[in-house]
PDB file of C-alpha atoms and ligand atoms in Angstrom:
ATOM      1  CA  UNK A   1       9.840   7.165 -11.485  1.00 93.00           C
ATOM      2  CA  UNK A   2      10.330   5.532  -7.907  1.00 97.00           C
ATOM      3  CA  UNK A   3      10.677   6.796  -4.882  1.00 98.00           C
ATOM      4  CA  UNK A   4      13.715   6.058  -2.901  1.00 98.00           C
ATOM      5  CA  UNK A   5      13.652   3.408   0.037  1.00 98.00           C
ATOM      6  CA  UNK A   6      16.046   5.777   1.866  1.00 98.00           C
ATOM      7  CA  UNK A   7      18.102   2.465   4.050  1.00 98.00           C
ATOM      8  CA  UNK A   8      20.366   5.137   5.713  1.00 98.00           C
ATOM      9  CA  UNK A   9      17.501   7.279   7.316  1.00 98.00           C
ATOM     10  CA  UNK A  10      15.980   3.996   8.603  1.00 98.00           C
ATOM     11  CA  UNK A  11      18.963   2.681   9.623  1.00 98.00           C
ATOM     12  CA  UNK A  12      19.728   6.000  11.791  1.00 97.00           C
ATOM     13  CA  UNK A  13      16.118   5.821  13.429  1.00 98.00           C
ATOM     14  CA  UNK A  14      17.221   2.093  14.301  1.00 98.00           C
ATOM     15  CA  UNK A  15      20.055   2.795  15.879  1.00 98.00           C
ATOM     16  CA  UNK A  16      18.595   5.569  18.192  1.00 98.00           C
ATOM     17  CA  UNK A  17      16.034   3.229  19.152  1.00 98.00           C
ATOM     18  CA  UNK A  18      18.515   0.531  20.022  1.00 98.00           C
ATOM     19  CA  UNK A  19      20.425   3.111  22.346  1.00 98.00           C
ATOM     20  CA  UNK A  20      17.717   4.069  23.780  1.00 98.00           C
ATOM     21  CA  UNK A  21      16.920   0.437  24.649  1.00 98.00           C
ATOM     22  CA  UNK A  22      20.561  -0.110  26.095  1.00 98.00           C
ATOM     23  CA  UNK A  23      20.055   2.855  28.183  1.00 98.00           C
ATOM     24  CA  UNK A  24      16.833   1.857  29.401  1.00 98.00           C
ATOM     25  CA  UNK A  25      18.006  -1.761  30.181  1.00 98.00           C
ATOM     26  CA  UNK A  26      21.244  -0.566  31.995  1.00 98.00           C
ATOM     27  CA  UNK A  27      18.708   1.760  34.226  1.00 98.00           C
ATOM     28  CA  UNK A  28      16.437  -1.353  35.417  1.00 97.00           C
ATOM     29  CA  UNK A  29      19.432  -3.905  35.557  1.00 98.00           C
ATOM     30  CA  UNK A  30      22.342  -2.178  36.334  1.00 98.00           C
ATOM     31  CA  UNK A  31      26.016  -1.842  34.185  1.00 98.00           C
ATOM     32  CA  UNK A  32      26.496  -5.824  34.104  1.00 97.00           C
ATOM     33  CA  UNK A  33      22.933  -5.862  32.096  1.00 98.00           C
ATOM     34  CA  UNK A  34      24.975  -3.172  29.480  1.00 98.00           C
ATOM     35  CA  UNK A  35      24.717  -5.214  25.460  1.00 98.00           C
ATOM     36  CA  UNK A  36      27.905  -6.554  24.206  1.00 98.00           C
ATOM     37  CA  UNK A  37      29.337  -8.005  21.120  1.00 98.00           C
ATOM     38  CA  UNK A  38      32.087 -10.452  20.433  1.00 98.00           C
ATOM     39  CA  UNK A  39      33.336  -9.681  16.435  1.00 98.00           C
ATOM     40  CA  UNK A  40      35.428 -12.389  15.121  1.00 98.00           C
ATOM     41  CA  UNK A  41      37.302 -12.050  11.634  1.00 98.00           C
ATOM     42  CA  UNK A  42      39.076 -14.997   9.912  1.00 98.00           C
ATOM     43  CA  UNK A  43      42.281 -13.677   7.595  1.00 97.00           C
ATOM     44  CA  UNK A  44      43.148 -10.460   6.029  1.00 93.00           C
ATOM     45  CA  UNK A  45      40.398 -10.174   3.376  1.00 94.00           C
ATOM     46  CA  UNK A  46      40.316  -5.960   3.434  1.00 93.00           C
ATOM     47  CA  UNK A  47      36.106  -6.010   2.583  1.00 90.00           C
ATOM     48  CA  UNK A  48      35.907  -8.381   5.781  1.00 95.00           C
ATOM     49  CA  UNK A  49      38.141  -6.314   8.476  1.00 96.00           C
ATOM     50  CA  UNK A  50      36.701  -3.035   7.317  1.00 94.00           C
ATOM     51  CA  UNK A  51      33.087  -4.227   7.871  1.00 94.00           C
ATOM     52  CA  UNK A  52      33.327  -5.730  11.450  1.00 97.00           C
ATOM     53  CA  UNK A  53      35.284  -2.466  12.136  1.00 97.00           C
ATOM     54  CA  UNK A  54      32.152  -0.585  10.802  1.00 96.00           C
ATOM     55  CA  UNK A  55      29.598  -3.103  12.909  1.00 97.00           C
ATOM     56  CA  UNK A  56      32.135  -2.331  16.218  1.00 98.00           C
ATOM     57  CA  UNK A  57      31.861   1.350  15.487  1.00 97.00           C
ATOM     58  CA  UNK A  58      27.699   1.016  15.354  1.00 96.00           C
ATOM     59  CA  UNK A  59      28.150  -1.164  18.574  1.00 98.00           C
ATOM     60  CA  UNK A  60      29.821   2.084  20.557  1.00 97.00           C
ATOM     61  CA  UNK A  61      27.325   4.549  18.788  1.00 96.00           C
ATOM     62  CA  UNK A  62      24.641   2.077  20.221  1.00 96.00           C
ATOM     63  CA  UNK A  63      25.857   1.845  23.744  1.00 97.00           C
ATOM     64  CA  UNK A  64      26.776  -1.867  23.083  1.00 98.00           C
ATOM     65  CA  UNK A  65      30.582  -2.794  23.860  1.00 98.00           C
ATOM     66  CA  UNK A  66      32.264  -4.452  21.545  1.00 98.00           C
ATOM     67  CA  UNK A  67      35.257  -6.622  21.586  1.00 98.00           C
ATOM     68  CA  UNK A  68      36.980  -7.488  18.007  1.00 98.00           C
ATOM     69  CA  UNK A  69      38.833 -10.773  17.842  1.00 98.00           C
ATOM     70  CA  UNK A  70      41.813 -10.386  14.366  1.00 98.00           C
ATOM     71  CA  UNK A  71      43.146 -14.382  13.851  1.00 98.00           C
ATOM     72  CA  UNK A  72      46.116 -14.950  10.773  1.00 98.00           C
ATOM     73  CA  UNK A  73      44.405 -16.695   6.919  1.00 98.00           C
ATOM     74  CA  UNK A  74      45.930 -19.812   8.984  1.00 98.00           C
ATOM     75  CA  UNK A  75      44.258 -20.198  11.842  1.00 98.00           C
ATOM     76  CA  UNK A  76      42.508 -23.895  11.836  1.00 98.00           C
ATOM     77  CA  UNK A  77      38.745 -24.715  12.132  1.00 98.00           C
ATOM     78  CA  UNK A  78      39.767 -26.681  15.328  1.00 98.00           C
ATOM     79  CA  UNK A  79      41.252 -23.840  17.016  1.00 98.00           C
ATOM     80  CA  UNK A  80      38.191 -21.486  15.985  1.00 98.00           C
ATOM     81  CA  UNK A  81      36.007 -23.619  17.555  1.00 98.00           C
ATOM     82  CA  UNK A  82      38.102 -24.036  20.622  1.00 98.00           C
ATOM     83  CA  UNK A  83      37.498 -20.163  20.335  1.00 98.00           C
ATOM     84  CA  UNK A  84      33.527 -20.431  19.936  1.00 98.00           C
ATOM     85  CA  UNK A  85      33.527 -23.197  22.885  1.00 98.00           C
ATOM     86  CA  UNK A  86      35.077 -20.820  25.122  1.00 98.00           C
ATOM     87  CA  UNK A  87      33.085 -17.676  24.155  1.00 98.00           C
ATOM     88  CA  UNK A  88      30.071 -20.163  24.454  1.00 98.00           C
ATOM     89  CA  UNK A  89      30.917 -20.518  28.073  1.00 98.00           C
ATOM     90  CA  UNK A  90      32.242 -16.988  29.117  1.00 98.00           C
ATOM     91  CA  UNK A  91      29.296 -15.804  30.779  1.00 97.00           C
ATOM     92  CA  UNK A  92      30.375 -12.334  30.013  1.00 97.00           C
ATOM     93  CA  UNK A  93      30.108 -13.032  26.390  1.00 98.00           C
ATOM     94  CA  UNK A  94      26.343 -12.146  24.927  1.00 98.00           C
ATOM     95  CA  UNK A  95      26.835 -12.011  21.282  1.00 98.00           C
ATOM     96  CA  UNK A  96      29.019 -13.513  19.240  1.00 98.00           C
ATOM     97  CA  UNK A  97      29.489 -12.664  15.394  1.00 98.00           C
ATOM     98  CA  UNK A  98      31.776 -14.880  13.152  1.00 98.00           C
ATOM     99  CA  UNK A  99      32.573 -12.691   9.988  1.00 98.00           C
ATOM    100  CA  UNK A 100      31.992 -14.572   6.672  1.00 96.00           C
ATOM    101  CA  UNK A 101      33.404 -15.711   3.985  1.00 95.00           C
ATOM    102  CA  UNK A 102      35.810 -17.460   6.514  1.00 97.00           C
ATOM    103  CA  UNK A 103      39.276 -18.932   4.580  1.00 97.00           C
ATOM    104  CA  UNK A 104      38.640 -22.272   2.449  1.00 97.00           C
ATOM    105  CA  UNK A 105      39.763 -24.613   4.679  1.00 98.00           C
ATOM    106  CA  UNK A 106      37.527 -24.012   7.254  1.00 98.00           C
ATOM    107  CA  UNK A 107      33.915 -25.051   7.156  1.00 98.00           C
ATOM    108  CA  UNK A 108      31.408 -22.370   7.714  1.00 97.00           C
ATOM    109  CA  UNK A 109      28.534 -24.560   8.653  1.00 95.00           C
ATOM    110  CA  UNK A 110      30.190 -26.361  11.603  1.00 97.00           C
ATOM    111  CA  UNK A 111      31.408 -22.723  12.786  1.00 98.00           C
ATOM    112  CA  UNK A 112      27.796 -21.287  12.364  1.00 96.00           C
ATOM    113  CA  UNK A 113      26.165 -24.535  13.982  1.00 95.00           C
ATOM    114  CA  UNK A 114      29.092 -24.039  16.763  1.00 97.00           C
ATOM    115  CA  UNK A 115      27.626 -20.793  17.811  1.00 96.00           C
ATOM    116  CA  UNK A 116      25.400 -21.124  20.815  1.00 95.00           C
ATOM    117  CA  UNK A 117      21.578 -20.045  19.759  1.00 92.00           C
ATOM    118  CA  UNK A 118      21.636 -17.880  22.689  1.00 93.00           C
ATOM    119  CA  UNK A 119      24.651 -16.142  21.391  1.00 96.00           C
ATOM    120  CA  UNK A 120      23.727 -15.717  17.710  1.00 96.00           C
ATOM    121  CA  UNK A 121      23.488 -12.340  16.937  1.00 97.00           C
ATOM    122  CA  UNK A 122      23.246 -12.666  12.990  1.00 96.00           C
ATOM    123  CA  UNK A 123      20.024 -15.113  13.724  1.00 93.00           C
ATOM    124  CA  UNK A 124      21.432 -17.872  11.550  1.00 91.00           C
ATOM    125  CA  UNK A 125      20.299 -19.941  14.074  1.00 85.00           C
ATOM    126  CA  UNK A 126      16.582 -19.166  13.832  1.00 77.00           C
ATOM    127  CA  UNK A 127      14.500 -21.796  13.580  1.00 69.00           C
ATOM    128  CA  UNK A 128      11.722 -21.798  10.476  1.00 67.00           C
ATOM    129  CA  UNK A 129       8.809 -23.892  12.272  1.00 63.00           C
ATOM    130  CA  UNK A 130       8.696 -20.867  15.632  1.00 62.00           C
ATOM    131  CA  UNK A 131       7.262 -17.269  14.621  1.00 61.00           C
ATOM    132  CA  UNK A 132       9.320 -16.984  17.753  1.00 60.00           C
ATOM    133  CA  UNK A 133      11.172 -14.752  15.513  1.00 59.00           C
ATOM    134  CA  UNK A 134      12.338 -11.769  17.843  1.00 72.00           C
ATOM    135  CA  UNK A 135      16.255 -13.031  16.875  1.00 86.00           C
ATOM    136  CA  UNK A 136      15.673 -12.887  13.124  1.00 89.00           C
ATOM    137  CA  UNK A 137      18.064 -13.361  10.767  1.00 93.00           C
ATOM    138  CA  UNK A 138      19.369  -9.800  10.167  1.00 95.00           C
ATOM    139  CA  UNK A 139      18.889  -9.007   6.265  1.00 97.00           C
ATOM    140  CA  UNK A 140      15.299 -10.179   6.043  1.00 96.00           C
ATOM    141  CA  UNK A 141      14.151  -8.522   9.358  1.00 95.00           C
ATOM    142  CA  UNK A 142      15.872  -5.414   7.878  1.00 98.00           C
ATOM    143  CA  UNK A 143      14.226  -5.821   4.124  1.00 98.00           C
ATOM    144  CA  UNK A 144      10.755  -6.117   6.592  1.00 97.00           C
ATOM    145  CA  UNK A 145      11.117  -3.165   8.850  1.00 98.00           C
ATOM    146  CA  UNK A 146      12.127  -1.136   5.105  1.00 98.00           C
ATOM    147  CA  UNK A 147       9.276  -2.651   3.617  1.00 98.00           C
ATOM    148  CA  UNK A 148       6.495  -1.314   6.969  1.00 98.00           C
ATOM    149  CA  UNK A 149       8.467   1.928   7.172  1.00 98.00           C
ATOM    150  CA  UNK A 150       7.699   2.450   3.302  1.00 98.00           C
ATOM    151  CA  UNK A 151       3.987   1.593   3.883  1.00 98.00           C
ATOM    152  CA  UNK A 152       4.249  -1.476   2.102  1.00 98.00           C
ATOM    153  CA  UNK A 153       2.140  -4.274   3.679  1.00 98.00           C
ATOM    154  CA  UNK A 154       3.184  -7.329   1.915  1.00 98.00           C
ATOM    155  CA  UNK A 155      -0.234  -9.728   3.268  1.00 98.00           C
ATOM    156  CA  UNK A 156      -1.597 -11.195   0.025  1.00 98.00           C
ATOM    157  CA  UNK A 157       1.121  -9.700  -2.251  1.00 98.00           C
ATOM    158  CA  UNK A 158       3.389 -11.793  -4.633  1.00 98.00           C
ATOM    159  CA  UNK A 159       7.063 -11.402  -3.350  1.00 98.00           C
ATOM    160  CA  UNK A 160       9.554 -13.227  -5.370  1.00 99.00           C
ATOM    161  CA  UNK A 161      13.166 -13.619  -4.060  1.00 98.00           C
ATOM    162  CA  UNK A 162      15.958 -14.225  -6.521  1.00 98.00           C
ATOM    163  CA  UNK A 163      18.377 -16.399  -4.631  1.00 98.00           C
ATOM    164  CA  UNK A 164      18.051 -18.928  -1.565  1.00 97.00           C
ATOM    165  CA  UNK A 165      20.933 -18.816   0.725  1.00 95.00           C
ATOM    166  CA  UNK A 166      21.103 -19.925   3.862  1.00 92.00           C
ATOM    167  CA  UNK A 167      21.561 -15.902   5.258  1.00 93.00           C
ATOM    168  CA  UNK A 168      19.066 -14.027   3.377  1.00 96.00           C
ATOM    169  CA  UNK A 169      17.071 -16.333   0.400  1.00 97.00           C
ATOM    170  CA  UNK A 170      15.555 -18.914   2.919  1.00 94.00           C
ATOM    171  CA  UNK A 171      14.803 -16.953   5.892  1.00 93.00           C
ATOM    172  CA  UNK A 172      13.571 -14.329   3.358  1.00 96.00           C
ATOM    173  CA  UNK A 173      10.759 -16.410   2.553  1.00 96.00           C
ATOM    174  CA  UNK A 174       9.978 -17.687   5.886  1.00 93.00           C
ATOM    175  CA  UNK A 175       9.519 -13.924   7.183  1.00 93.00           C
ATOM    176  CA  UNK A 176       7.452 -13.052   4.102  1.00 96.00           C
ATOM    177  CA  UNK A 177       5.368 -15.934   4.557  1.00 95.00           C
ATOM    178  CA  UNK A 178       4.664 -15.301   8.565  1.00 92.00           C
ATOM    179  CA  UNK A 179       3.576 -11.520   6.972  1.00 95.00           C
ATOM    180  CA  UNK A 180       1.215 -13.733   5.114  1.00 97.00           C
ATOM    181  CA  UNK A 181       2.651 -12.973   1.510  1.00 98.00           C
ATOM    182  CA  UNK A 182       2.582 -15.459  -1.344  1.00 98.00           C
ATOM    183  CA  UNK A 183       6.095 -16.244  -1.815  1.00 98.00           C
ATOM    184  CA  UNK A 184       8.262 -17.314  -4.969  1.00 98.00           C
ATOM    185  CA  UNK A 185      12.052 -18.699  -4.783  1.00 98.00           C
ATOM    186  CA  UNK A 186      14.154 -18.332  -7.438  1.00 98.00           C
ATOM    187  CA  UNK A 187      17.397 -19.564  -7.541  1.00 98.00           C
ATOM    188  CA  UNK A 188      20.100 -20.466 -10.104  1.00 97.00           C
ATOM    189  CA  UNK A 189      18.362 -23.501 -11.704  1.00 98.00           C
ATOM    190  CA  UNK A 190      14.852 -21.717 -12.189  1.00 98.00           C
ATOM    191  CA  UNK A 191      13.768 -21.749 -15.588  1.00 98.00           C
ATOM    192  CA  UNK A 192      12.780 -18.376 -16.947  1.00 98.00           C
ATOM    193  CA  UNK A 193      13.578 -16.115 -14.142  1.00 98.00           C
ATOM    194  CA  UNK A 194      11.834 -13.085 -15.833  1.00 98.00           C
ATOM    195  CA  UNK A 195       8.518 -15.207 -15.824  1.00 98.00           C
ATOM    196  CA  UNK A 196       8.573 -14.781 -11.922  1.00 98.00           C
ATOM    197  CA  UNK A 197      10.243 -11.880 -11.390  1.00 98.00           C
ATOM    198  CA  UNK A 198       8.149  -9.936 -14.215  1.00 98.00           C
ATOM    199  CA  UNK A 199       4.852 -10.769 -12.138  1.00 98.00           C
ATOM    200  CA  UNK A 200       6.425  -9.629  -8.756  1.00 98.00           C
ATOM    201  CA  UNK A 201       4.413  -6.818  -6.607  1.00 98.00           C
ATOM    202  CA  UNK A 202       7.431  -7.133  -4.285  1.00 99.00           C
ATOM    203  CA  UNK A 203      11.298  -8.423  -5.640  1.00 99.00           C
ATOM    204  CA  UNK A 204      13.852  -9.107  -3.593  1.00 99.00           C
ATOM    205  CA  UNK A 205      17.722  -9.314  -5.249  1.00 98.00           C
ATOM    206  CA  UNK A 206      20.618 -11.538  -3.993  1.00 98.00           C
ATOM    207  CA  UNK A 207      22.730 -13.018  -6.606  1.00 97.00           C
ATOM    208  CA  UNK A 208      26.031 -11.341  -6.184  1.00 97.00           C
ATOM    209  CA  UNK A 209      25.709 -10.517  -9.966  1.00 98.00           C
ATOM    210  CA  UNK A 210      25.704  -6.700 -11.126  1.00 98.00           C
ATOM    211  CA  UNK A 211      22.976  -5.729 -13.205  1.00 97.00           C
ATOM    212  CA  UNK A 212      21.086  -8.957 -13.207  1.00 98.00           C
ATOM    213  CA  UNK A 213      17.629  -7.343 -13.097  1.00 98.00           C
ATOM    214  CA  UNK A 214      16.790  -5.557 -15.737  1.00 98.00           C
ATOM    215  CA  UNK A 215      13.416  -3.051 -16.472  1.00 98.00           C
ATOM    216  CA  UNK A 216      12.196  -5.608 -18.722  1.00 98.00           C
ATOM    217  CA  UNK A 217      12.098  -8.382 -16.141  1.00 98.00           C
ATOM    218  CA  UNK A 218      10.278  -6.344 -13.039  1.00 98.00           C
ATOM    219  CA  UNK A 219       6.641  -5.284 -13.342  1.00 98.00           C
ATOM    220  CA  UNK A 220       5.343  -1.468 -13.681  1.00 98.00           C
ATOM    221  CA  UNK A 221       5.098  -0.295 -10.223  1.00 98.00           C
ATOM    222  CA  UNK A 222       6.347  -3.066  -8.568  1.00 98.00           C
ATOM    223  CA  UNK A 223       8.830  -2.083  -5.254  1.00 99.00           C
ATOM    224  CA  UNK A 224      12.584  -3.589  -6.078  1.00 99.00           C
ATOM    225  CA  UNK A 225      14.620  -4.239  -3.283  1.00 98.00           C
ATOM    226  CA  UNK A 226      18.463  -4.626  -3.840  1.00 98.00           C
ATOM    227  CA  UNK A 227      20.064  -6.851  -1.402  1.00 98.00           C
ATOM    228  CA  UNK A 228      23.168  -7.087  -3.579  1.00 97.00           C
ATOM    229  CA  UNK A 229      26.223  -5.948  -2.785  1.00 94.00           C
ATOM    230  CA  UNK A 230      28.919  -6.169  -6.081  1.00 95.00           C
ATOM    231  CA  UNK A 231      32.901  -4.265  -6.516  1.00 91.00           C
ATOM    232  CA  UNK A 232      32.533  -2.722  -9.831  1.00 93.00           C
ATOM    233  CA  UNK A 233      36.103  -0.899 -10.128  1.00 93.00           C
ATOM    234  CA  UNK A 234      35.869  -0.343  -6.768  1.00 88.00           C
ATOM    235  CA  UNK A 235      32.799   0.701  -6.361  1.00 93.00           C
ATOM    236  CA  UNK A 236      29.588  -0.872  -4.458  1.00 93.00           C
ATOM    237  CA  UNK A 237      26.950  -1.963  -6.758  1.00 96.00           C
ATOM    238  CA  UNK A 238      23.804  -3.845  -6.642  1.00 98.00           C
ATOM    239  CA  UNK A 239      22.659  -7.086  -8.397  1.00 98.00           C
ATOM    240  CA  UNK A 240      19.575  -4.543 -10.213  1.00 98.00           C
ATOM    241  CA  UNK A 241      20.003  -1.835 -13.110  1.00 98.00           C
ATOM    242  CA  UNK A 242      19.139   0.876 -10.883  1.00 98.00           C
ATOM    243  CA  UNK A 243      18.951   3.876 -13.322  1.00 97.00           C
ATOM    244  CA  UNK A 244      16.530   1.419 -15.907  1.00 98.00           C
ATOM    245  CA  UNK A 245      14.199  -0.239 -12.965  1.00 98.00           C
ATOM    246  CA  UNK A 246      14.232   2.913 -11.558  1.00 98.00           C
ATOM    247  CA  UNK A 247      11.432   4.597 -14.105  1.00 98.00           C
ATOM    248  CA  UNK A 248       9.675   0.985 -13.454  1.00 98.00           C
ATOM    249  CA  UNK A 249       9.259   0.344  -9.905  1.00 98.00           C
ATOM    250  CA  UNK A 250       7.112   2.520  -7.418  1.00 98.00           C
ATOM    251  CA  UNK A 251       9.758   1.931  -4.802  1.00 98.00           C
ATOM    252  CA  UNK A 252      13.438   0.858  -4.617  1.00 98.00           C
ATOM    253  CA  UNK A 253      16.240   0.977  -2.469  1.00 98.00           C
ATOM    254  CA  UNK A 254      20.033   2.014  -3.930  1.00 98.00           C
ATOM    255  CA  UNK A 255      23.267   0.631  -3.637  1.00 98.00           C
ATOM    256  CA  UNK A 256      24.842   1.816  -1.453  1.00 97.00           C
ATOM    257  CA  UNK A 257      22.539   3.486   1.084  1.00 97.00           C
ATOM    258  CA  UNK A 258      19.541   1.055   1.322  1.00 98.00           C
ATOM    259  CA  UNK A 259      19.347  -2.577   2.769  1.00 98.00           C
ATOM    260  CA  UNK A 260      23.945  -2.524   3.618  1.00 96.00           C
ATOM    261  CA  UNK A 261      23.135  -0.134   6.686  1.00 96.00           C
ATOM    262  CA  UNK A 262      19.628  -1.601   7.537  1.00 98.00           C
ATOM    263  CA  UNK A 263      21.135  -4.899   7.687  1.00 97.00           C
ATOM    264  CA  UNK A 264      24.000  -3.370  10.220  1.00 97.00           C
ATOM    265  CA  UNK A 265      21.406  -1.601  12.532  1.00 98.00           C
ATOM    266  CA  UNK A 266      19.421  -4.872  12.974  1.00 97.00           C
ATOM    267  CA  UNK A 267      22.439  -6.358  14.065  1.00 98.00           C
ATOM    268  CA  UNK A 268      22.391  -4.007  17.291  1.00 98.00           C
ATOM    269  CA  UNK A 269      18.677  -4.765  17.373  1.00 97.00           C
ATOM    270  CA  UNK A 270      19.464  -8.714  17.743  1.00 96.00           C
ATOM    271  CA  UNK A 271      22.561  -7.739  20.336  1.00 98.00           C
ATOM    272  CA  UNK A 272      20.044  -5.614  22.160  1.00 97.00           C
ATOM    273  CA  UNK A 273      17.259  -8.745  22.481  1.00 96.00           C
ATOM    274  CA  UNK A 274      20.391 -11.188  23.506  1.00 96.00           C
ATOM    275  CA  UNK A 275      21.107  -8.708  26.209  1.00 97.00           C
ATOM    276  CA  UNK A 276      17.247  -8.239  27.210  1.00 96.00           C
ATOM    277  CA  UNK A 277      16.621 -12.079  27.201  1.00 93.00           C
ATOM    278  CA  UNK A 278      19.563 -12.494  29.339  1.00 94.00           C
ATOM    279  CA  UNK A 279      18.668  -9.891  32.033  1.00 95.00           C
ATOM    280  CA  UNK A 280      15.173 -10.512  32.207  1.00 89.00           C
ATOM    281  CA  UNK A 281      16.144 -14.312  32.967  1.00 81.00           C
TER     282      UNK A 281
HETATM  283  N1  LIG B 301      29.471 -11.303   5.748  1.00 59.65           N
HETATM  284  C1  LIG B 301      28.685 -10.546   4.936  1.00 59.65           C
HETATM  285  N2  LIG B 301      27.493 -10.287   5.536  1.00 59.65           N
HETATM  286  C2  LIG B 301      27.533 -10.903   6.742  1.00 59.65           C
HETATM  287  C3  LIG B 301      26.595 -11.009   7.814  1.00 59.65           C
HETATM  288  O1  LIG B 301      25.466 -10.484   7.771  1.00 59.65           O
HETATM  289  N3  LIG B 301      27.023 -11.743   8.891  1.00 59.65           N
HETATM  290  C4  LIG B 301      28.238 -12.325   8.957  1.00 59.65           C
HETATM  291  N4  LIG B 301      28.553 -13.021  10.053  1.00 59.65           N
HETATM  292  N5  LIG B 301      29.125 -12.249   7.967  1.00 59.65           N
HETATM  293  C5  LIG B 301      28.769 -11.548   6.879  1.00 59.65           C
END
């Protein structure tokens, strides 16, 4: 049976060291040098406004302000990049996060690419041939700092990812691979997932597809981590059959409780490092 890769407990450790690190930073540099956070959310999806209003609420707990921006289903891509521009430019402005999915008619990559790198807190805009990596993406940095807090060191190890998006997938590998892992991609064309996934020390989940794992398709004592993030009736659910893989991994995190509030807390982490870079300039 595995032991739990407790996400929440991490997360809360996290978040104490990133107020910590605002306090310290606002002792050298003074109240200006104090982390912010610009939040923006595109239309009235309910999922959408209640998680930026759960990232602003870390932001106070973490002694970063932050400042949400609401705009109507309607809003065009032109004037929410006006927005970026100006946020760009407002010197006051450190991070800026654009919530996603944004409305169909707008397209996400020229909003993500319109994000200054200086201002990215999410760390979309991290580039894969630096180990400059102290902006990472924030769901593979967070599956990473889970992973060392667990005691898992992943140099030499066969991870395989299931999925390659742009926000977790790709960068996923690229972090693995700086930790010197062997690294597998999977994705929706693969042939014979269970072939890769079945010979994974190390399996990483983000398909958007409840259940999709199965025991029979993960390795005895391999450690499962659930990136998914499913509705079922209401209820959050991961992309792996948690009570089968359960009594088959050595480690795995649930749904919700493990990588959902680890991926939150290195969201401060990033704000914090925008907010260090800038003061240390
Ligand atoms: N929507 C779901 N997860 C995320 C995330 O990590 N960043 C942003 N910007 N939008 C999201």
């Amino acid at each position: 049976m595995a032991a739990l890769i407790d996400g929440k407990a991490i997360a809360e450790k996290v978040k104490a060291e990133v107020a910590a690190g605002s306090e310290r930073l606002i002792r050298e540099f003074g109240e200006d040098a104090r982390p912010n956070m610009t939040l923006i959310v595109v239309g009235s999806d309910p999922i959408s406004k209640k998680l930026v209003n759960m990232k602003a609420n870390d932001c106070e707990a973490s002694g970063i302000t932050p400042t949400v921006i609401a705009l109507s289903e309607s809003t065009s891509e032109g004037k929410l990049l006006r927005l970026i521009d100006r946020l760009n430019r407002d010197d006051d402005v450190k991070a800026i996060l654009c919530q996603l999915p944004l409305p169909e008619h707008i397209s996400t990559k020229r909003v993500l690419a319109a994000i200054a790198p200086e201002k990215d807190v999410d760390g979309f805009s991290a580039r894969i041939d630096s180990d400059d990596y102290d902006v990472a993406a924030c769901t593979p940095a967070a599956v990473m700092r889970m992973l060392r807090e667990s005691g898992v060191d992943v140099a030499g190890k066969h991870c395989v990812i299931v999925g390659r998006s742009n926000m977790v997938g790709k960068p996923m590998a690229i972090q693995l691979l700086l930790n010197d892992a062997t690294v597998t991609v999977c994705h929706s064309k693969t042939e014979d997932i269970a072939s890769h996934t079945s010979r994974a020390d190390v399996l990483i989940v983000e398909v958007g597809r409840p259940g999709f794992i199965t025991a029979d398709m993960v390795k005895e004592g391999a450690v499962v981590i659930d990136v998914g993030m499913n509705y079922v009736d209401g209820r959050p659910t991961g992309d792996v059959d948690f009570p089968e893989v359960e009594k088959k991994a050595s480690l795995i995190t649930p749904v919700p409780g493990g990588v959902g509030p680890m991926t939150r807390a290195y969201l401060l982490v990033n704000a914090l490092t925008l907010a260090e870079r800038r003061a240390e300039k």
